[in-house]
Amino acid sequence: MNDKKFSPHSFIVLILFLATISFGKLVSAGNWQQNVSVGGFNNVHIYTPSSQSSIGDGKALLIVLHGCVQPINNYLNAQLETAAEQYGMVVAVPDAMNKAGYSCWSYWQGTKSRNAGDYKNLINLANTLSNDSARNIDPDQVYIAGLSSGASFANTTACLAPDVFAGMGISAGPSIGTSSNGALGPCEAADVKARCESYAGSYQSHFATQIASIGHGDADTTVNQCYNRQNAEGMAAVYGVGELNGSQIISEGSRTADETLWQNGRVSMLWFNNLDHSWSGGQGASGDYISDASINYASYLGAFFTANNQRVDRNQGPVISSLSANDYGGGLAISGQAQDAETQVNSVSIAIYSLNTAPPSQVETFTASLSSNGNFSANTSALSDGLYDVRAIATDDQSKAGDEQSITARVGPEPADTAPSISDVMVTVTGQCAVVSGYAVDVNQNLSSVTVSFSNGNIAADINGNQFSAEQCQLPGGQQQATVTASDTTNLSSSQTISFEVDAGVTGDYNKHIELGHIKWGDGYSECYLAFGTAEFTMREYSASNNQCEWIADGEPSCNGPVQACRNGDDGGDPPAQDADGDGITDANDNCPNQANADQADNDGDGVGNVCDATPDGEVNCTDTSTSNYYHVSAGRATTNGFYSYAKGSGENMGLYNMYTQTTLREISPSYFEIGSCP
């Protein structure tokens, strides 16, 4: 469609433009985790979907940046979770640390570097979340998006780190490198290509696999609409792709947007119909500068990134079908077909496992003969009579393996009906829950069920091949027994019993725990009171050092008592592993236990992780300056929201923004200031 013209009414807007989208500690699939401290940010809202991305390996990640005067809470109502679940996309919405103007992302000031300010924080956030195994994020599916100031900052960050960000979503953002005056007035021309490439420096080669979506509301009278095409054409020039003829309408019910594409899906340009200067959240979206007038941009980005991502391996590997295995008289004759939609099948590997033992034991591996049409065949060596699991996996000429296929076959005559055998039974106790697991093998291949009987009820076990497991909770304390019964379709069964002990803990309010000596007024009381108040809570005894024990509250390890002699002369149980920041690294081994940093990056090797190290690249000379908050802001040592001043880097509140409030700031690393004097 034709480029939209800038409205003359934008001069009445008294604030700098607003923006972006938003997408907590322990990972919680299908819920928002709010105000998580991670990646150098104090507050990040994170939504982790229960779904996986349909491409690549794991989930995608979309980081969304807010706009001026816009709190990140607004994005909790922007329908981001809808897109997250649709496309298996973790969504993270950080609150800027180094704000400028009216709480904007400071795209027009400061050093544009991978190691500076919030550019560094965003890269750290992306890498930290990608390295968090609990979130299962594919590093080839990491994207960044934003609205207005957040859009400009997202675009700049994607140019600085094209190796980190596989794609960007830029909505109503002034072009990179433009001034703050260019936000609300006439269009400010920018050589997007030259600036983006200069920001990337030695990382420019990664533009070959980056993609971009650029959008703008056609009713936006705040930020000049000229930037939509200027940004789209600029990124297309970076990628070296040409614009395709025509445009198409993207519809979500009555909501629409006009889409123009560039070659190979590398760039898209959207006009959000009827949208003002807001994040386009689609049906159900609401809030300040969050609009339901047009399509859900986050969902559009999920589809666009999924369809056009240049980095994921879309080779699915060969598919095996018609797998069969038949007794040829002392062995198995195996055959099947392997096909590959993208490349050529190179080989088919076969593994033979005996199911007559628990766990199954591998008895033979070999490569099958493969014909040009994909048919394969092979014979095993002589095998003892019994039941076998035949597993086949094909690999293509790019060394990509497909999914393993298996089939069960017998050598020799069918044995007489025999009850299933149970072996390797074990129990794992956590609190008042117990998991019983083991193996159940039926030589007749007609196992029908495994039931585990606990003192407070029977549980039908989950069965996976020959393995079973069953969990029961709310078990009473003391000595316990669980009986495993495996049955087959001929009503034959066998049983095995295992004994274990459950620590039911002690439940009561803080007065009871003080009375029993679990905590003391000077050791544990304040932490437990802050955690539970006057409510009852459960504490259990865990082993500490030197054959002593410590009482620790369920779900709140900060509530704990003194190390003391163990009750009944035993040495207690193993203490629960503590992981305060939920990054998968226990506090005892975490170089930054209160801020998530799964990568444990420590540039200067001082034992303090980069995300919580004020000088991650080593100590530097400290300099301090005492002056008014007004002059601190003017000199770039601080930022302001118009009312208060904040130290650049640390974000500490310095008080009122005026010429009378005096503050001493110390610079302990380049562009990182804290309140106080140098040592």
PDB file of N, CA and C in Angstrom, residues 611-667:
ATOM      1  N   VAL A 611      26.599 -10.506  35.995  1.00  0.00           N
ATOM      2  CA  VAL A 611      25.318  -9.821  36.171  1.00  0.00           C
ATOM      3  C   VAL A 611      25.205  -9.103  37.505  1.00  0.00           C
ATOM      4  N   CYS A 612      26.027  -9.464  38.491  1.00  0.00           N
ATOM      5  CA  CYS A 612      25.964  -8.772  39.781  1.00  0.00           C
ATOM      6  C   CYS A 612      27.309  -8.177  40.167  1.00  0.00           C
ATOM      7  N   ASP A 613      28.212  -8.086  39.204  1.00  0.00           N
ATOM      8  CA  ASP A 613      29.539  -7.525  39.424  1.00  0.00           C
ATOM      9  C   ASP A 613      29.562  -6.105  38.878  1.00  0.00           C
ATOM     10  N   ALA A 614      29.751  -5.119  39.755  1.00  0.00           N
ATOM     11  CA  ALA A 614      29.775  -3.725  39.299  1.00  0.00           C
ATOM     12  C   ALA A 614      30.943  -3.466  38.357  1.00  0.00           C
ATOM     13  N   THR A 615      31.982  -4.307  38.451  1.00  0.00           N
ATOM     14  CA  THR A 615      33.142  -4.159  37.545  1.00  0.00           C
ATOM     15  C   THR A 615      33.431  -5.510  36.912  1.00  0.00           C
ATOM     16  N   PRO A 616      32.563  -5.965  36.004  1.00  0.00           N
ATOM     17  CA  PRO A 616      32.715  -7.318  35.449  1.00  0.00           C
ATOM     18  C   PRO A 616      33.982  -7.519  34.634  1.00  0.00           C
ATOM     19  N   ASP A 617      34.566  -6.456  34.142  1.00  0.00           N
ATOM     20  CA  ASP A 617      35.789  -6.579  33.348  1.00  0.00           C
ATOM     21  C   ASP A 617      37.028  -6.191  34.134  1.00  0.00           C
ATOM     22  N   GLY A 618      36.920  -6.198  35.445  1.00  0.00           N
ATOM     23  CA  GLY A 618      38.069  -5.894  36.285  1.00  0.00           C
ATOM     24  C   GLY A 618      37.940  -4.539  36.956  1.00  0.00           C
ATOM     25  N   GLU A 619      38.700  -4.343  38.015  1.00  0.00           N
ATOM     26  CA  GLU A 619      38.653  -3.086  38.744  1.00  0.00           C
ATOM     27  C   GLU A 619      39.208  -1.942  37.902  1.00  0.00           C
ATOM     28  N   VAL A 620      38.619  -0.770  38.077  1.00  0.00           N
ATOM     29  CA  VAL A 620      39.086   0.427  37.381  1.00  0.00           C
ATOM     30  C   VAL A 620      39.261   1.532  38.407  1.00  0.00           C
ATOM     31  N   ASN A 621      39.929   2.595  38.002  1.00  0.00           N
ATOM     32  CA  ASN A 621      40.095   3.729  38.890  1.00  0.00           C
ATOM     33  C   ASN A 621      38.751   4.370  39.170  1.00  0.00           C
ATOM     34  N   CYS A 622      38.513   4.666  40.424  1.00  0.00           N
ATOM     35  CA  CYS A 622      37.247   5.268  40.833  1.00  0.00           C
ATOM     36  C   CYS A 622      37.383   6.783  40.854  1.00  0.00           C
ATOM     37  N   THR A 623      36.387   7.476  40.323  1.00  0.00           N
ATOM     38  CA  THR A 623      36.338   8.938  40.407  1.00  0.00           C
ATOM     39  C   THR A 623      34.961   9.331  40.921  1.00  0.00           C
ATOM     40  N   ASP A 624      34.914  10.378  41.751  1.00  0.00           N
ATOM     41  CA  ASP A 624      33.614  10.814  42.256  1.00  0.00           C
ATOM     42  C   ASP A 624      33.398  12.287  41.959  1.00  0.00           C
ATOM     43  N   THR A 625      32.124  12.658  41.877  1.00  0.00           N
ATOM     44  CA  THR A 625      31.728  14.030  41.558  1.00  0.00           C
ATOM     45  C   THR A 625      30.559  14.415  42.444  1.00  0.00           C
ATOM     46  N   SER A 626      30.652  15.600  43.053  1.00  0.00           N
ATOM     47  CA  SER A 626      29.566  16.133  43.877  1.00  0.00           C
ATOM     48  C   SER A 626      29.011  17.389  43.224  1.00  0.00           C
ATOM     49  N   THR A 627      27.737  17.350  42.913  1.00  0.00           N
ATOM     50  CA  THR A 627      27.072  18.505  42.317  1.00  0.00           C
ATOM     51  C   THR A 627      25.569  18.311  42.416  1.00  0.00           C
ATOM     52  N   SER A 628      24.807  19.210  41.821  1.00  0.00           N
ATOM     53  CA  SER A 628      23.357  19.084  41.877  1.00  0.00           C
ATOM     54  C   SER A 628      22.887  17.983  40.931  1.00  0.00           C
ATOM     55  N   ASN A 629      21.717  17.451  41.208  1.00  0.00           N
ATOM     56  CA  ASN A 629      21.156  16.409  40.350  1.00  0.00           C
ATOM     57  C   ASN A 629      20.934  16.916  38.937  1.00  0.00           C
ATOM     58  N   TYR A 630      20.607  18.185  38.813  1.00  0.00           N
ATOM     59  CA  TYR A 630      20.409  18.771  37.480  1.00  0.00           C
ATOM     60  C   TYR A 630      21.683  18.643  36.652  1.00  0.00           C
ATOM     61  N   TYR A 631      22.820  18.988  37.254  1.00  0.00           N
ATOM     62  CA  TYR A 631      24.073  18.936  36.495  1.00  0.00           C
ATOM     63  C   TYR A 631      24.557  17.497  36.293  1.00  0.00           C
ATOM     64  N   HIS A 632      24.227  16.602  37.219  1.00  0.00           N
ATOM     65  CA  HIS A 632      24.559  15.188  36.991  1.00  0.00           C
ATOM     66  C   HIS A 632      23.848  14.677  35.734  1.00  0.00           C
ATOM     67  N   VAL A 633      22.559  15.032  35.599  1.00  0.00           N
ATOM     68  CA  VAL A 633      21.805  14.608  34.421  1.00  0.00           C
ATOM     69  C   VAL A 633      22.383  15.256  33.167  1.00  0.00           C
ATOM     70  N   SER A 634      22.693  16.539  33.239  1.00  0.00           N
ATOM     71  CA  SER A 634      23.238  17.251  32.076  1.00  0.00           C
ATOM     72  C   SER A 634      24.557  16.640  31.618  1.00  0.00           C
ATOM     73  N   ALA A 635      25.351  16.151  32.577  1.00  0.00           N
ATOM     74  CA  ALA A 635      26.661  15.579  32.245  1.00  0.00           C
ATOM     75  C   ALA A 635      26.590  14.119  31.852  1.00  0.00           C
ATOM     76  N   GLY A 636      25.402  13.524  31.904  1.00  0.00           N
ATOM     77  CA  GLY A 636      25.261  12.129  31.502  1.00  0.00           C
ATOM     78  C   GLY A 636      25.565  11.136  32.588  1.00  0.00           C
ATOM     79  N   ARG A 637      25.747  11.616  33.823  1.00  0.00           N
ATOM     80  CA  ARG A 637      25.999  10.685  34.933  1.00  0.00           C
ATOM     81  C   ARG A 637      24.707  10.132  35.521  1.00  0.00           C
ATOM     82  N   ALA A 638      23.590  10.739  35.147  1.00  0.00           N
ATOM     83  CA  ALA A 638      22.306  10.327  35.698  1.00  0.00           C
ATOM     84  C   ALA A 638      21.210  10.549  34.660  1.00  0.00           C
ATOM     85  N   THR A 639      20.063   9.938  34.931  1.00  0.00           N
ATOM     86  CA  THR A 639      18.889  10.121  34.072  1.00  0.00           C
ATOM     87  C   THR A 639      17.747  10.643  34.935  1.00  0.00           C
ATOM     88  N   THR A 640      16.664  11.077  34.289  1.00  0.00           N
ATOM     89  CA  THR A 640      15.534  11.598  35.036  1.00  0.00           C
ATOM     90  C   THR A 640      14.236  11.222  34.350  1.00  0.00           C
ATOM     91  N   ASN A 641      13.187  11.109  35.157  1.00  0.00           N
ATOM     92  CA  ASN A 641      11.841  10.933  34.612  1.00  0.00           C
ATOM     93  C   ASN A 641      11.049  12.229  34.673  1.00  0.00           C
ATOM     94  N   GLY A 642      11.768  13.333  34.952  1.00  0.00           N
ATOM     95  CA  GLY A 642      11.139  14.633  35.075  1.00  0.00           C
ATOM     96  C   GLY A 642      10.885  15.023  36.508  1.00  0.00           C
ATOM     97  N   PHE A 643      10.913  14.045  37.419  1.00  0.00           N
ATOM     98  CA  PHE A 643      10.670  14.319  38.832  1.00  0.00           C
ATOM     99  C   PHE A 643      11.858  13.891  39.691  1.00  0.00           C
ATOM    100  N   TYR A 644      12.322  12.668  39.460  1.00  0.00           N
ATOM    101  CA  TYR A 644      13.443  12.140  40.222  1.00  0.00           C
ATOM    102  C   TYR A 644      14.638  11.900  39.310  1.00  0.00           C
ATOM    103  N   SER A 645      15.820  11.824  39.924  1.00  0.00           N
ATOM    104  CA  SER A 645      17.048  11.529  39.187  1.00  0.00           C
ATOM    105  C   SER A 645      17.529  10.144  39.578  1.00  0.00           C
ATOM    106  N   TYR A 646      18.168   9.452  38.621  1.00  0.00           N
ATOM    107  CA  TYR A 646      18.635   8.082  38.844  1.00  0.00           C
ATOM    108  C   TYR A 646      20.064   7.948  38.352  1.00  0.00           C
ATOM    109  N   ALA A 647      20.927   7.353  39.192  1.00  0.00           N
ATOM    110  CA  ALA A 647      22.318   7.161  38.808  1.00  0.00           C
ATOM    111  C   ALA A 647      22.397   6.241  37.594  1.00  0.00           C
ATOM    112  N   LYS A 648      23.139   6.654  36.593  1.00  0.00           N
ATOM    113  CA  LYS A 648      23.280   5.857  35.380  1.00  0.00           C
ATOM    114  C   LYS A 648      24.055   4.581  35.693  1.00  0.00           C
ATOM    115  N   GLY A 649      23.541   3.483  35.249  1.00  0.00           N
ATOM    116  CA  GLY A 649      24.175   2.189  35.501  1.00  0.00           C
ATOM    117  C   GLY A 649      23.535   1.479  36.666  1.00  0.00           C
ATOM    118  N   SER A 650      23.684   2.017  37.891  1.00  0.00           N
ATOM    119  CA  SER A 650      23.116   1.354  39.060  1.00  0.00           C
ATOM    120  C   SER A 650      21.620   1.599  39.188  1.00  0.00           C
ATOM    121  N   GLY A 651      21.128   2.749  38.628  1.00  0.00           N
ATOM    122  CA  GLY A 651      19.706   3.060  38.707  1.00  0.00           C
ATOM    123  C   GLY A 651      19.255   3.533  40.078  1.00  0.00           C
ATOM    124  N   GLU A 652      20.191   3.845  40.979  1.00  0.00           N
ATOM    125  CA  GLU A 652      19.822   4.270  42.324  1.00  0.00           C
ATOM    126  C   GLU A 652      19.103   5.621  42.280  1.00  0.00           C
ATOM    127  N   ASN A 653      18.067   5.770  43.112  1.00  0.00           N
ATOM    128  CA  ASN A 653      17.294   7.007  43.176  1.00  0.00           C
ATOM    129  C   ASN A 653      18.088   8.058  43.939  1.00  0.00           C
ATOM    130  N   MET A 654      18.375   9.195  43.265  1.00  0.00           N
ATOM    131  CA  MET A 654      19.193  10.264  43.837  1.00  0.00           C
ATOM    132  C   MET A 654      18.343  11.368  44.450  1.00  0.00           C
ATOM    133  N   GLY A 655      17.026  11.264  44.365  1.00  0.00           N
ATOM    134  CA  GLY A 655      16.172  12.316  44.883  1.00  0.00           C
ATOM    135  C   GLY A 655      15.634  13.201  43.776  1.00  0.00           C
ATOM    136  N   LEU A 656      15.139  14.364  44.131  1.00  0.00           N
ATOM    137  CA  LEU A 656      14.472  15.247  43.190  1.00  0.00           C
ATOM    138  C   LEU A 656      15.409  15.755  42.100  1.00  0.00           C
ATOM    139  N   TYR A 657      14.840  15.919  40.916  1.00  0.00           N
ATOM    140  CA  TYR A 657      15.582  16.453  39.769  1.00  0.00           C
ATOM    141  C   TYR A 657      15.457  17.972  39.791  1.00  0.00           C
ATOM    142  N   ASN A 658      16.462  18.632  40.374  1.00  0.00           N
ATOM    143  CA  ASN A 658      16.488  20.093  40.394  1.00  0.00           C
ATOM    144  C   ASN A 658      17.916  20.571  40.631  1.00  0.00           C
ATOM    145  N   MET A 659      18.095  21.886  40.733  1.00  0.00           N
ATOM    146  CA  MET A 659      19.432  22.452  40.897  1.00  0.00           C
ATOM    147  C   MET A 659      19.826  22.570  42.359  1.00  0.00           C
ATOM    148  N   TYR A 660      18.963  22.123  43.290  1.00  0.00           N
ATOM    149  CA  TYR A 660      19.223  22.322  44.704  1.00  0.00           C
ATOM    150  C   TYR A 660      19.623  21.030  45.417  1.00  0.00           C
ATOM    151  N   THR A 661      19.098  19.906  44.946  1.00  0.00           N
ATOM    152  CA  THR A 661      19.429  18.625  45.573  1.00  0.00           C
ATOM    153  C   THR A 661      20.831  18.196  45.155  1.00  0.00           C
ATOM    154  N   GLN A 662      21.732  18.060  46.132  1.00  0.00           N
ATOM    155  CA  GLN A 662      23.125  17.713  45.868  1.00  0.00           C
ATOM    156  C   GLN A 662      23.355  16.219  46.114  1.00  0.00           C
ATOM    157  N   THR A 663      24.133  15.582  45.232  1.00  0.00           N
ATOM    158  CA  THR A 663      24.454  14.168  45.369  1.00  0.00           C
ATOM    159  C   THR A 663      25.905  13.934  44.955  1.00  0.00           C
ATOM    160  N   THR A 664      26.574  13.029  45.655  1.00  0.00           N
ATOM    161  CA  THR A 664      27.909  12.582  45.242  1.00  0.00           C
ATOM    162  C   THR A 664      27.779  11.256  44.524  1.00  0.00           C
ATOM    163  N   LEU A 665      28.291  11.180  43.294  1.00  0.00           N
ATOM    164  CA  LEU A 665      28.289   9.948  42.508  1.00  0.00           C
ATOM    165  C   LEU A 665      29.720   9.487  42.278  1.00  0.00           C
ATOM    166  N   ARG A 666      29.933   8.215  42.372  1.00  0.00           N
ATOM    167  CA  ARG A 666      31.243   7.651  42.044  1.00  0.00           C
ATOM    168  C   ARG A 666      31.108   6.767  40.809  1.00  0.00           C
ATOM    169  N   GLU A 667      32.057   6.902  39.878  1.00  0.00           N
ATOM    170  CA  GLU A 667      32.081   6.087  38.663  1.00  0.00           C
ATOM    171  C   GLU A 667      33.060   4.952  38.889  1.00  0.00           C
TER     172      GLU A 667
END
